[in-house]
Amino acid sequence: MDVFKKNIGEVFDGRYKINRTIGVGGMAIVYEATDLMTNKRVALKMLKDSISDNTQALRRFINESKAVAMLNHPNIVKILDVSVKTEHKFIVMEYIRGITLREYMNRKGTLDWREATEFISQILLALDHAHMKGVIHRDIKPQNIMVMEGGVIKVTDFGIAKIPNAETVTMIDHAIGTIYYISPEQAKGKKIDERSDIYSLGVMYYEMVTGKLPFLAENSYGIMLKHISDTPTPPKKLNPKIPLGLEQIILCAMEKDVVNRYQSASQMLRHIYRIKKDPTTIFQKQTPAPRTPTAEVAIRRTTVHPEEHENAPQKVVPQKISPRTPQSHKAARPARGRRTPEYVPFSVVIVICIAFLALAIIGFVILFYSLANAKVTLPEAQAFLSFAEQAPSTLREEACRFIGYPYL
């Protein structure tokens, strides 16, 4: 008996009856089941018995349920129930009638750029919602995208998602399929943010419209090195039918340096809307604006660059510019941090000198008056005259007059 079919017909938690196997992944089996309480069809993702005791696998499994439980978007699969306390650990999700994007691409080959762009638009809407909630998928690839009837897209498998205030799993022993879509910073083991999802989406977009992956090598390590350092072949060389503006979008999403990449899903989406409206659109390369912190992601996504706004024409008012002379340039120069020294006016110096001189004269007058009424001995007079020799001539004359000696 097939180990993956052994649960068919079983009822779990007294509520979910297993009908058939939908698919088997690296760590879980997805069943179609019936919710006996609502009589609705659901998808039941059950952790394999062989790894149900694996701490890392269980953490990843629980992480997926937490990540998706935070999200509510028509392009993201919904979680209905979680059971991890019993022997069988599973997540109950909405049932999706469709196939993976990988299966869809295998059937159709290279996609028409318009169809691919429609799919990418829906994925970007889903990612924008997730990023606004602080959830980063970290594993965007065709296997994790479901194509439903009518071309509706659903993003699935948030198993290694990065969620706020939670311990996340590492990339060790991760599926080989991810290596083809891994971002340079993820390959280096560096800290990642929502721009890593944008890179992976750019690689997937590249493959959808060209029918080829941008980087191939003999092993996983070689592929990662190419993501880090190699430049992809321009998509238009592989498929001349795609618009030049679309090629620009793909290559911008795949920039090695996150600063040169689209800074948000909504920013990339605005360019895609312009291409859908006018395929002849060509984008001018801009110097990226400084990225705001993660806590301000919501504010950044509402920012519209002037050249990207379609419904608000910019009115330019000419301004008269006066020529600047060297003198006016110096006058306009802002004050520097170092203070200019302050000088005392010359008039103030004169007043201070006169005041000190007046005080000196008064002092000498008082002293001389005292000496005139006292009996002055010759040694005292000689000592005084010796001192007076160092004083200004006017003072020496006055002093001699007081003590009765002629002024020479």
mmCIF file of C-alpha atoms in Angstrom:
data_model
loop_
_atom_site.group_PDB
_atom_site.id
_atom_site.type_symbol
_atom_site.label_atom_id
_atom_site.label_comp_id
_atom_site.label_asym_id
_atom_site.label_seq_id
_atom_site.Cartn_x
_atom_site.Cartn_y
_atom_site.Cartn_z
ATOM 1 C CA MET A 1 0.000 0.000 0.000
ATOM 2 C CA ASP A 2 1.311 3.466 -0.925
ATOM 3 C CA VAL A 3 2.413 5.207 2.275
ATOM 4 C CA PHE A 4 0.890 8.436 0.993
ATOM 5 C CA LYS A 5 -2.520 6.792 0.537
ATOM 6 C CA LYS A 6 -2.725 5.145 3.925
ATOM 7 C CA ASN A 7 -4.711 8.044 5.425
ATOM 8 C CA ILE A 8 -7.377 8.091 2.714
ATOM 9 C CA GLY A 9 -10.783 7.557 4.304
ATOM 10 C CA GLU A 10 -9.502 8.508 7.754
ATOM 11 C CA VAL A 11 -11.101 11.310 9.783
ATOM 12 C CA PHE A 12 -8.794 13.653 11.703
ATOM 13 C CA ASP A 13 -9.844 15.691 14.726
ATOM 14 C CA GLY A 14 -13.289 14.186 14.241
ATOM 15 C CA ARG A 15 -13.891 16.662 11.458
ATOM 16 C CA TYR A 16 -11.701 16.283 8.368
ATOM 17 C CA LYS A 17 -12.193 13.232 6.173
ATOM 18 C CA ILE A 18 -9.353 12.501 3.726
ATOM 19 C CA ASN A 19 -10.568 11.921 0.154
ATOM 20 C CA ARG A 20 -7.411 11.750 -1.995
ATOM 21 C CA THR A 21 -3.776 12.768 -2.312
ATOM 22 C CA ILE A 22 -3.180 16.030 -4.169
ATOM 23 C CA GLY A 23 0.591 16.261 -3.944
ATOM 24 C CA VAL A 24 3.686 15.311 -1.992
ATOM 25 C CA GLY A 25 6.443 17.729 -0.976
ATOM 26 C CA GLY A 26 9.730 17.449 0.829
ATOM 27 C CA MET A 27 8.199 17.497 4.282
ATOM 28 C CA ALA A 28 4.430 17.334 3.855
ATOM 29 C CA ILE A 29 1.606 15.623 2.001
ATOM 30 C CA VAL A 30 -1.346 17.623 0.705
ATOM 31 C CA TYR A 31 -4.721 15.893 0.719
ATOM 32 C CA GLU A 32 -8.120 16.827 -0.530
ATOM 33 C CA ALA A 33 -10.484 16.471 2.413
ATOM 34 C CA THR A 34 -14.055 17.222 3.418
ATOM 35 C CA ASP A 35 -14.890 19.354 6.432
ATOM 36 C CA LEU A 36 -17.715 17.328 7.985
ATOM 37 C CA MET A 37 -18.921 20.347 9.966
ATOM 38 C CA THR A 38 -19.436 22.555 6.907
ATOM 39 C CA ASN A 39 -19.539 19.867 4.208
ATOM 40 C CA LYS A 40 -17.009 21.925 2.237
ATOM 41 C CA ARG A 41 -13.959 20.715 0.390
ATOM 42 C CA VAL A 42 -10.638 21.735 1.955
ATOM 43 C CA ALA A 43 -6.943 21.092 1.446
ATOM 44 C CA LEU A 44 -5.215 19.380 4.361
ATOM 45 C CA LYS A 45 -1.428 19.714 4.485
ATOM 46 C CA MET A 46 -0.023 17.048 6.802
ATOM 47 C CA LEU A 47 3.543 16.822 8.073
ATOM 48 C CA LYS A 48 5.124 13.506 7.093
ATOM 49 C CA ASP A 49 5.322 10.971 9.915
ATOM 50 C CA SER A 50 9.019 10.421 9.189
ATOM 51 C CA ILE A 51 9.880 14.009 10.115
ATOM 52 C CA SER A 52 7.065 14.930 12.503
ATOM 53 C CA ASP A 53 9.535 14.720 15.404
ATOM 54 C CA ASN A 54 12.096 16.882 13.622
ATOM 55 C CA THR A 55 12.258 20.158 15.549
ATOM 56 C CA GLN A 56 13.287 22.262 12.559
ATOM 57 C CA ALA A 57 10.630 20.764 10.297
ATOM 58 C CA LEU A 58 7.961 21.289 12.945
ATOM 59 C CA ARG A 59 9.063 24.876 13.495
ATOM 60 C CA ARG A 60 8.864 25.546 9.773
ATOM 61 C CA PHE A 61 5.425 23.950 9.654
ATOM 62 C CA ILE A 62 4.142 26.076 12.526
ATOM 63 C CA ASN A 63 5.827 29.114 11.018
ATOM 64 C CA GLU A 64 3.796 28.696 7.848
ATOM 65 C CA SER A 65 0.541 28.613 9.775
ATOM 66 C CA LYS A 66 1.469 31.763 11.706
ATOM 67 C CA ALA A 67 2.570 33.624 8.598
ATOM 68 C CA VAL A 68 -0.529 32.912 6.552
ATOM 69 C CA ALA A 69 -2.842 33.459 9.530
ATOM 70 C CA MET A 70 -1.648 37.088 9.547
ATOM 71 C CA LEU A 71 -2.675 37.581 5.929
ATOM 72 C CA ASN A 72 -6.034 38.076 4.284
ATOM 73 C CA HIS A 73 -5.780 38.634 0.549
ATOM 74 C CA PRO A 74 -7.558 37.119 -2.472
ATOM 75 C CA ASN A 75 -4.202 36.140 -4.010
ATOM 76 C CA ILE A 76 -2.913 34.341 -0.901
ATOM 77 C CA VAL A 77 -4.145 30.908 0.141
ATOM 78 C CA LYS A 78 -6.234 31.070 3.324
ATOM 79 C CA ILE A 79 -5.621 28.954 6.415
ATOM 80 C CA LEU A 80 -8.767 27.635 8.073
ATOM 81 C CA ASP A 81 -7.440 25.482 10.903
ATOM 82 C CA VAL A 82 -4.202 24.242 12.490
ATOM 83 C CA SER A 83 -3.531 21.088 14.509
ATOM 84 C CA VAL A 84 -0.035 20.451 15.893
ATOM 85 C CA LYS A 85 -0.765 18.995 19.330
ATOM 86 C CA THR A 86 -1.836 15.542 18.201
ATOM 87 C CA GLU A 87 0.140 12.704 16.611
ATOM 88 C CA HIS A 88 -0.766 13.941 13.133
ATOM 89 C CA LYS A 89 0.200 17.564 12.602
ATOM 90 C CA PHE A 90 -1.594 19.391 9.811
ATOM 91 C CA ILE A 91 -2.804 22.706 8.423
ATOM 92 C CA VAL A 92 -6.247 23.046 6.864
ATOM 93 C CA MET A 93 -6.392 25.485 3.947
ATOM 94 C CA GLU A 94 -8.942 26.602 1.406
ATOM 95 C CA TYR A 95 -9.232 24.164 -1.463
ATOM 96 C CA ILE A 96 -7.771 25.498 -4.692
ATOM 97 C CA ARG A 97 -8.919 24.033 -7.972
ATOM 98 C CA GLY A 98 -5.942 24.478 -10.242
ATOM 99 C CA ILE A 99 -2.325 23.574 -10.900
ATOM 100 C CA THR A 100 1.031 25.027 -9.930
ATOM 101 C CA LEU A 101 2.631 27.639 -12.137
ATOM 102 C CA ARG A 102 5.444 25.146 -12.733
ATOM 103 C CA GLU A 103 2.971 22.645 -14.216
ATOM 104 C CA TYR A 104 1.345 25.429 -16.220
ATOM 105 C CA MET A 105 4.703 26.537 -17.683
ATOM 106 C CA ASN A 106 5.677 22.942 -18.468
ATOM 107 C CA ARG A 107 2.497 22.565 -20.498
ATOM 108 C CA LYS A 108 2.593 25.892 -22.355
ATOM 109 C CA GLY A 109 6.317 26.577 -22.610
ATOM 110 C CA THR A 110 7.231 30.236 -23.035
ATOM 111 C CA LEU A 111 4.278 32.379 -21.976
ATOM 112 C CA ASP A 112 2.956 35.337 -23.908
ATOM 113 C CA TRP A 113 4.319 38.424 -22.170
ATOM 114 C CA ARG A 114 0.813 39.780 -21.563
ATOM 115 C CA GLU A 115 -0.310 36.608 -19.793
ATOM 116 C CA ALA A 116 2.916 36.460 -17.785
ATOM 117 C CA THR A 117 2.498 40.104 -16.819
ATOM 118 C CA GLU A 118 -1.050 39.453 -15.618
ATOM 119 C CA PHE A 119 0.197 36.626 -13.389
ATOM 120 C CA ILE A 120 3.074 38.732 -12.058
ATOM 121 C CA SER A 121 0.681 41.597 -11.277
ATOM 122 C CA GLN A 122 -1.409 39.343 -9.040
ATOM 123 C CA ILE A 123 1.669 37.954 -7.285
ATOM 124 C CA LEU A 124 2.898 41.492 -6.639
ATOM 125 C CA LEU A 125 -0.451 42.402 -5.085
ATOM 126 C CA ALA A 126 -0.126 39.403 -2.773
ATOM 127 C CA LEU A 127 3.474 40.239 -1.877
ATOM 128 C CA ASP A 128 2.651 43.881 -1.263
ATOM 129 C CA HIS A 129 -0.010 42.806 1.240
ATOM 130 C CA ALA A 130 2.363 40.354 2.938
ATOM 131 C CA HIS A 131 5.189 42.885 3.103
ATOM 132 C CA MET A 132 2.858 45.482 4.594
ATOM 133 C CA LYS A 133 2.221 42.980 7.395
ATOM 134 C CA GLY A 134 5.945 42.429 7.837
ATOM 135 C CA VAL A 135 5.872 38.949 6.260
ATOM 136 C CA ILE A 136 8.602 38.086 3.732
ATOM 137 C CA HIS A 137 7.982 34.897 1.731
ATOM 138 C CA ARG A 138 11.659 34.034 0.999
ATOM 139 C CA ASP A 139 10.751 31.161 -1.338
ATOM 140 C CA ILE A 140 9.058 32.634 -4.404
ATOM 141 C CA LYS A 141 9.164 30.093 -7.247
ATOM 142 C CA PRO A 142 6.680 28.569 -9.743
ATOM 143 C CA GLN A 143 6.083 25.555 -7.477
ATOM 144 C CA ASN A 144 4.630 27.870 -4.823
ATOM 145 C CA ILE A 145 2.232 29.683 -7.154
ATOM 146 C CA MET A 146 -1.165 28.168 -7.952
ATOM 147 C CA VAL A 147 -3.001 28.983 -11.186
ATOM 148 C CA MET A 148 -6.758 28.629 -10.736
ATOM 149 C CA GLU A 149 -9.586 28.612 -13.223
ATOM 150 C CA GLY A 150 -9.934 31.943 -14.967
ATOM 151 C CA GLY A 151 -6.260 32.770 -14.461
ATOM 152 C CA VAL A 152 -6.581 33.669 -10.776
ATOM 153 C CA ILE A 153 -3.284 33.364 -8.906
ATOM 154 C CA LYS A 154 -2.748 32.144 -5.343
ATOM 155 C CA VAL A 155 0.585 32.384 -3.500
ATOM 156 C CA THR A 156 1.209 29.371 -1.259
ATOM 157 C CA ASP A 157 3.856 27.758 0.968
ATOM 158 C CA PHE A 158 5.019 30.351 3.477
ATOM 159 C CA GLY A 159 7.005 27.609 5.219
ATOM 160 C CA ILE A 160 10.264 29.570 5.448
ATOM 161 C CA ALA A 161 8.641 32.973 5.613
ATOM 162 C CA LYS A 162 10.161 35.639 7.799
ATOM 163 C CA ILE A 163 7.521 36.970 10.157
ATOM 164 C CA PRO A 164 7.685 39.762 12.755
ATOM 165 C CA ASN A 165 8.885 38.867 16.267
ATOM 166 C CA ALA A 166 9.381 35.190 15.499
ATOM 167 C CA GLU A 167 12.292 32.811 15.125
ATOM 168 C CA THR A 168 12.589 31.735 11.514
ATOM 169 C CA VAL A 169 14.171 28.692 9.965
ATOM 170 C CA THR A 170 17.443 28.649 8.052
ATOM 171 C CA MET A 171 18.082 27.742 4.451
ATOM 172 C CA ILE A 172 19.874 24.495 5.349
ATOM 173 C CA ASP A 173 18.710 21.471 3.340
ATOM 174 C CA HIS A 174 16.246 23.610 1.422
ATOM 175 C CA ALA A 175 14.727 22.382 -1.822
ATOM 176 C CA ILE A 176 17.010 22.556 -4.863
ATOM 177 C CA GLY A 177 14.312 24.342 -6.861
ATOM 178 C CA THR A 178 14.796 27.415 -4.709
ATOM 179 C CA ILE A 179 18.431 27.812 -5.784
ATOM 180 C CA TYR A 180 17.322 28.880 -9.256
ATOM 181 C CA TYR A 181 15.397 31.839 -7.771
ATOM 182 C CA ILE A 182 17.548 32.726 -4.773
ATOM 183 C CA SER A 183 18.542 36.371 -4.287
ATOM 184 C CA PRO A 184 22.237 37.341 -4.080
ATOM 185 C CA GLU A 185 21.915 38.470 -0.468
ATOM 186 C CA GLN A 186 20.106 35.251 0.425
ATOM 187 C CA ALA A 187 22.841 33.199 -1.258
ATOM 188 C CA LYS A 188 25.443 35.086 0.794
ATOM 189 C CA GLY A 189 23.564 34.363 4.004
ATOM 190 C CA LYS A 190 23.021 38.062 4.649
ATOM 191 C CA LYS A 191 20.026 39.717 6.241
ATOM 192 C CA ILE A 192 17.147 39.953 3.787
ATOM 193 C CA ASP A 193 14.009 42.014 3.407
ATOM 194 C CA GLU A 194 11.111 42.322 0.958
ATOM 195 C CA ARG A 195 13.511 43.175 -1.884
ATOM 196 C CA SER A 196 14.695 39.561 -1.805
ATOM 197 C CA ASP A 197 11.173 38.471 -2.787
ATOM 198 C CA ILE A 198 11.277 40.997 -5.632
ATOM 199 C CA TYR A 199 14.509 39.488 -6.968
ATOM 200 C CA SER A 200 13.049 35.962 -6.912
ATOM 201 C CA LEU A 201 9.951 37.233 -8.678
ATOM 202 C CA GLY A 202 12.147 38.910 -11.303
ATOM 203 C CA VAL A 203 13.887 35.591 -12.007
ATOM 204 C CA MET A 204 10.531 33.872 -12.337
ATOM 205 C CA TYR A 205 9.278 36.633 -14.663
ATOM 206 C CA TYR A 206 12.440 36.168 -16.760
ATOM 207 C CA GLU A 207 11.764 32.448 -17.085
ATOM 208 C CA MET A 208 8.091 32.940 -17.926
ATOM 209 C CA VAL A 209 8.735 35.233 -20.919
ATOM 210 C CA THR A 210 11.938 33.611 -22.233
ATOM 211 C CA GLY A 211 11.358 29.950 -21.423
ATOM 212 C CA LYS A 212 14.822 29.808 -19.836
ATOM 213 C CA LEU A 213 16.328 30.327 -16.410
ATOM 214 C CA PRO A 214 18.852 33.182 -16.249
ATOM 215 C CA PHE A 215 21.524 31.155 -14.457
ATOM 216 C CA LEU A 216 22.480 27.497 -14.820
ATOM 217 C CA ALA A 217 25.531 25.586 -13.603
ATOM 218 C CA GLU A 218 26.678 22.052 -12.873
ATOM 219 C CA ASN A 219 25.766 22.276 -9.201
ATOM 220 C CA SER A 220 23.885 24.364 -6.663
ATOM 221 C CA TYR A 221 27.011 26.185 -5.553
ATOM 222 C CA GLY A 222 27.751 27.287 -9.107
ATOM 223 C CA ILE A 223 24.206 28.591 -9.544
ATOM 224 C CA MET A 224 24.424 30.610 -6.338
ATOM 225 C CA LEU A 225 27.724 32.132 -7.451
ATOM 226 C CA LYS A 226 26.129 33.234 -10.715
ATOM 227 C CA HIS A 227 23.256 34.864 -8.836
ATOM 228 C CA ILE A 228 25.851 36.754 -6.831
ATOM 229 C CA SER A 229 28.149 37.921 -9.632
ATOM 230 C CA ASP A 230 26.918 37.150 -13.186
ATOM 231 C CA THR A 231 24.864 39.401 -15.438
ATOM 232 C CA PRO A 232 21.874 37.680 -17.090
ATOM 233 C CA THR A 233 21.406 37.646 -20.846
ATOM 234 C CA PRO A 234 18.931 40.444 -21.693
ATOM 235 C CA PRO A 235 15.460 38.836 -22.027
ATOM 236 C CA LYS A 236 14.812 40.586 -25.344
ATOM 237 C CA LYS A 237 17.731 38.681 -26.908
ATOM 238 C CA LEU A 238 15.961 35.428 -26.069
ATOM 239 C CA ASN A 239 12.486 36.674 -26.946
ATOM 240 C CA PRO A 240 12.429 39.722 -29.268
ATOM 241 C CA LYS A 241 8.628 39.941 -28.920
ATOM 242 C CA ILE A 242 8.706 41.348 -25.412
ATOM 243 C CA PRO A 243 8.642 45.159 -25.044
ATOM 244 C CA LEU A 244 11.842 46.960 -24.135
ATOM 245 C CA GLY A 245 10.123 48.449 -21.098
ATOM 246 C CA LEU A 246 9.255 44.956 -19.875
ATOM 247 C CA GLU A 247 12.898 43.937 -20.181
ATOM 248 C CA GLN A 248 13.796 46.989 -18.103
ATOM 249 C CA ILE A 249 11.346 45.924 -15.394
ATOM 250 C CA ILE A 250 12.744 42.389 -15.225
ATOM 251 C CA LEU A 251 16.363 43.519 -15.089
ATOM 252 C CA CYS A 252 15.579 46.148 -12.461
ATOM 253 C CA ALA A 253 13.931 43.491 -10.288
ATOM 254 C CA MET A 254 17.047 41.324 -10.735
ATOM 255 C CA GLU A 255 19.630 43.963 -9.792
ATOM 256 C CA LYS A 256 22.425 42.476 -7.660
ATOM 257 C CA ASP A 257 22.543 45.490 -5.355
ATOM 258 C CA VAL A 258 19.311 45.856 -3.397
ATOM 259 C CA VAL A 259 19.677 49.640 -3.557
ATOM 260 C CA ASN A 260 19.312 49.550 -7.364
ATOM 261 C CA ARG A 261 16.428 47.093 -7.259
ATOM 262 C CA TYR A 262 12.736 47.949 -6.940
ATOM 263 C CA GLN A 263 12.328 49.008 -3.330
ATOM 264 C CA SER A 264 8.800 47.670 -2.954
ATOM 265 C CA ALA A 265 6.272 45.459 -4.695
ATOM 266 C CA SER A 266 4.007 48.448 -5.284
ATOM 267 C CA GLN A 267 6.797 50.349 -7.047
ATOM 268 C CA MET A 268 7.348 47.473 -9.462
ATOM 269 C CA LEU A 269 3.601 47.117 -9.911
ATOM 270 C CA ARG A 270 3.232 50.739 -11.014
ATOM 271 C CA HIS A 271 5.736 50.165 -13.825
ATOM 272 C CA ILE A 272 3.939 46.998 -14.872
ATOM 273 C CA TYR A 273 0.620 48.851 -15.058
ATOM 274 C CA ARG A 274 2.244 51.391 -17.378
ATOM 275 C CA ILE A 275 3.570 48.642 -19.652
ATOM 276 C CA LYS A 276 0.144 46.988 -19.756
ATOM 277 C CA LYS A 277 -1.397 50.316 -20.724
ATOM 278 C CA ASP A 278 1.302 51.281 -23.242
ATOM 279 C CA PRO A 279 3.774 48.545 -24.316
ATOM 280 C CA THR A 280 5.997 51.169 -25.980
ATOM 281 C CA THR A 281 6.820 52.748 -22.625
ATOM 282 C CA ILE A 282 10.536 53.094 -21.915
ATOM 283 C CA PHE A 283 11.625 53.933 -18.388
ATOM 284 C CA GLN A 284 14.325 56.437 -17.552
ATOM 285 C CA LYS A 285 16.937 55.160 -15.129
ATOM 286 C CA GLN A 286 16.699 57.020 -11.834
ATOM 287 C CA THR A 287 18.989 57.356 -8.852
ATOM 288 C CA PRO A 288 17.315 55.287 -6.128
ATOM 289 C CA ALA A 289 15.933 57.256 -3.193
ATOM 290 C CA PRO A 290 17.162 56.358 0.305
ATOM 291 C CA ARG A 291 15.192 53.441 1.641
ATOM 292 C CA THR A 292 13.107 54.034 4.744
ATOM 293 C CA PRO A 293 13.241 51.644 7.701
ATOM 294 C CA THR A 294 11.058 48.529 7.678
ATOM 295 C CA ALA A 295 8.778 50.074 10.259
ATOM 296 C CA GLU A 296 7.893 52.737 7.664
ATOM 297 C CA VAL A 297 7.164 50.332 4.811
ATOM 298 C CA ALA A 298 3.530 51.445 4.630
ATOM 299 C CA ILE A 299 4.560 55.071 4.159
ATOM 300 C CA ARG A 300 7.096 54.235 1.464
ATOM 301 C CA ARG A 301 4.625 52.259 -0.587
ATOM 302 C CA THR A 302 2.257 55.173 -0.851
ATOM 303 C CA THR A 303 4.961 57.400 -2.341
ATOM 304 C CA VAL A 304 4.472 58.095 -6.048
ATOM 305 C CA HIS A 305 7.427 59.334 -8.071
ATOM 306 C CA PRO A 306 6.527 62.231 -10.395
ATOM 307 C CA GLU A 307 7.549 60.403 -13.572
ATOM 308 C CA GLU A 308 5.444 57.404 -12.604
ATOM 309 C CA HIS A 309 2.177 59.198 -11.867
ATOM 310 C CA GLU A 310 -0.226 58.868 -14.766
ATOM 311 C CA ASN A 311 -3.140 61.048 -13.628
ATOM 312 C CA ALA A 312 -1.349 64.074 -12.214
ATOM 313 C CA PRO A 313 0.530 66.097 -14.860
ATOM 314 C CA GLN A 314 3.318 68.166 -13.402
ATOM 315 C CA LYS A 315 3.189 71.935 -13.980
ATOM 316 C CA VAL A 316 6.637 73.479 -14.206
ATOM 317 C CA VAL A 317 6.852 77.183 -13.265
ATOM 318 C CA PRO A 318 9.968 78.896 -14.654
ATOM 319 C CA GLN A 319 11.939 80.871 -12.100
ATOM 320 C CA LYS A 320 14.233 83.846 -12.704
ATOM 321 C CA ILE A 321 17.771 83.065 -11.665
ATOM 322 C CA SER A 322 20.066 86.004 -10.875
ATOM 323 C CA PRO A 323 23.758 85.712 -11.748
ATOM 324 C CA ARG A 324 25.952 85.219 -8.707
ATOM 325 C CA THR A 325 29.122 87.247 -8.211
ATOM 326 C CA PRO A 326 31.966 86.008 -6.018
ATOM 327 C CA GLN A 327 30.852 88.568 -3.387
ATOM 328 C CA SER A 328 27.234 87.396 -3.444
ATOM 329 C CA HIS A 329 28.422 83.784 -3.318
ATOM 330 C CA LYS A 330 30.369 84.558 -0.144
ATOM 331 C CA ALA A 331 27.400 86.389 1.321
ATOM 332 C CA ALA A 332 25.109 83.459 0.603
ATOM 333 C CA ARG A 333 27.479 80.957 2.143
ATOM 334 C CA PRO A 334 26.035 79.613 5.400
ATOM 335 C CA ALA A 335 27.820 80.392 8.648
ATOM 336 C CA ARG A 336 30.252 77.726 9.710
ATOM 337 C CA GLY A 337 30.382 76.132 13.097
ATOM 338 C CA ARG A 338 33.506 78.062 14.166
ATOM 339 C CA ARG A 339 32.688 81.461 15.715
ATOM 340 C CA THR A 340 34.282 84.642 14.389
ATOM 341 C CA PRO A 341 36.521 86.378 17.027
ATOM 342 C CA GLU A 342 34.995 89.565 18.537
ATOM 343 C CA TYR A 343 37.230 92.695 18.819
ATOM 344 C CA VAL A 344 36.894 95.524 21.428
ATOM 345 C CA PRO A 345 36.356 98.964 19.781
ATOM 346 C CA PHE A 346 39.329 101.384 20.011
ATOM 347 C CA SER A 347 37.194 104.069 21.708
ATOM 348 C CA VAL A 348 36.432 101.686 24.548
ATOM 349 C CA VAL A 349 40.162 101.066 25.018
ATOM 350 C CA ILE A 350 40.808 104.868 25.294
ATOM 351 C CA VAL A 351 38.065 105.277 27.925
ATOM 352 C CA ILE A 352 39.463 102.411 29.994
ATOM 353 C CA CYS A 353 43.001 103.865 29.847
ATOM 354 C CA ILE A 354 41.778 107.319 30.950
ATOM 355 C CA ALA A 355 39.883 105.777 33.852
ATOM 356 C CA PHE A 356 42.943 103.876 35.051
ATOM 357 C CA LEU A 357 45.085 107.045 34.735
ATOM 358 C CA ALA A 358 42.579 109.061 36.766
ATOM 359 C CA LEU A 359 42.562 106.456 39.502
ATOM 360 C CA ALA A 360 46.376 106.506 39.558
ATOM 361 C CA ILE A 361 46.483 110.305 39.913
ATOM 362 C CA ILE A 362 43.944 110.282 42.724
ATOM 363 C CA GLY A 363 45.957 107.628 44.492
ATOM 364 C CA PHE A 364 49.169 109.624 44.190
ATOM 365 C CA VAL A 365 47.452 112.839 45.344
ATOM 366 C CA ILE A 366 46.181 111.132 48.452
ATOM 367 C CA LEU A 367 49.592 109.651 49.107
ATOM 368 C CA PHE A 368 51.412 112.948 48.507
ATOM 369 C CA TYR A 369 48.986 114.832 50.732
ATOM 370 C CA SER A 370 49.706 112.404 53.519
ATOM 371 C CA LEU A 371 53.457 112.810 53.016
ATOM 372 C CA ALA A 372 53.221 116.629 53.037
ATOM 373 C CA ASN A 373 51.805 116.556 56.540
ATOM 374 C CA ALA A 374 54.343 114.041 57.737
ATOM 375 C CA LYS A 375 57.965 114.337 58.564
ATOM 376 C CA VAL A 376 59.859 112.846 55.707
ATOM 377 C CA THR A 377 63.338 111.520 56.273
ATOM 378 C CA LEU A 378 66.001 111.570 53.587
ATOM 379 C CA PRO A 379 65.987 107.767 53.005
ATOM 380 C CA GLU A 380 62.201 107.787 52.618
ATOM 381 C CA ALA A 381 62.359 110.679 50.176
ATOM 382 C CA GLN A 382 65.053 108.952 48.151
ATOM 383 C CA ALA A 383 62.996 105.727 48.046
ATOM 384 C CA PHE A 384 59.955 107.650 46.909
ATOM 385 C CA LEU A 385 61.867 109.458 44.212
ATOM 386 C CA SER A 386 63.283 106.166 43.025
ATOM 387 C CA PHE A 387 59.731 104.912 42.580
ATOM 388 C CA ALA A 388 58.613 108.144 40.995
ATOM 389 C CA GLU A 389 61.341 107.873 38.359
ATOM 390 C CA GLN A 390 59.353 105.016 36.842
ATOM 391 C CA ALA A 391 56.112 107.039 36.715
ATOM 392 C CA PRO A 392 55.071 109.397 33.862
ATOM 393 C CA SER A 393 56.748 112.836 33.923
ATOM 394 C CA THR A 394 53.574 114.635 34.996
ATOM 395 C CA LEU A 395 53.230 112.381 37.984
ATOM 396 C CA ARG A 396 56.913 112.723 38.922
ATOM 397 C CA GLU A 397 56.627 116.538 38.815
ATOM 398 C CA GLU A 398 53.569 116.496 41.017
ATOM 399 C CA ALA A 399 55.258 114.167 43.475
ATOM 400 C CA CYS A 400 58.371 116.330 43.786
ATOM 401 C CA ARG A 401 56.233 119.399 44.410
ATOM 402 C CA PHE A 402 54.491 117.658 47.300
ATOM 403 C CA ILE A 403 57.684 116.611 49.097
ATOM 404 C CA GLY A 404 59.554 119.851 48.480
ATOM 405 C CA TYR A 405 62.181 118.577 46.024
ATOM 406 C CA PRO A 406 62.812 120.350 42.712
ATOM 407 C CA TYR A 407 61.657 118.451 39.559
ATOM 408 C CA LEU A 408 64.612 117.885 37.252
#
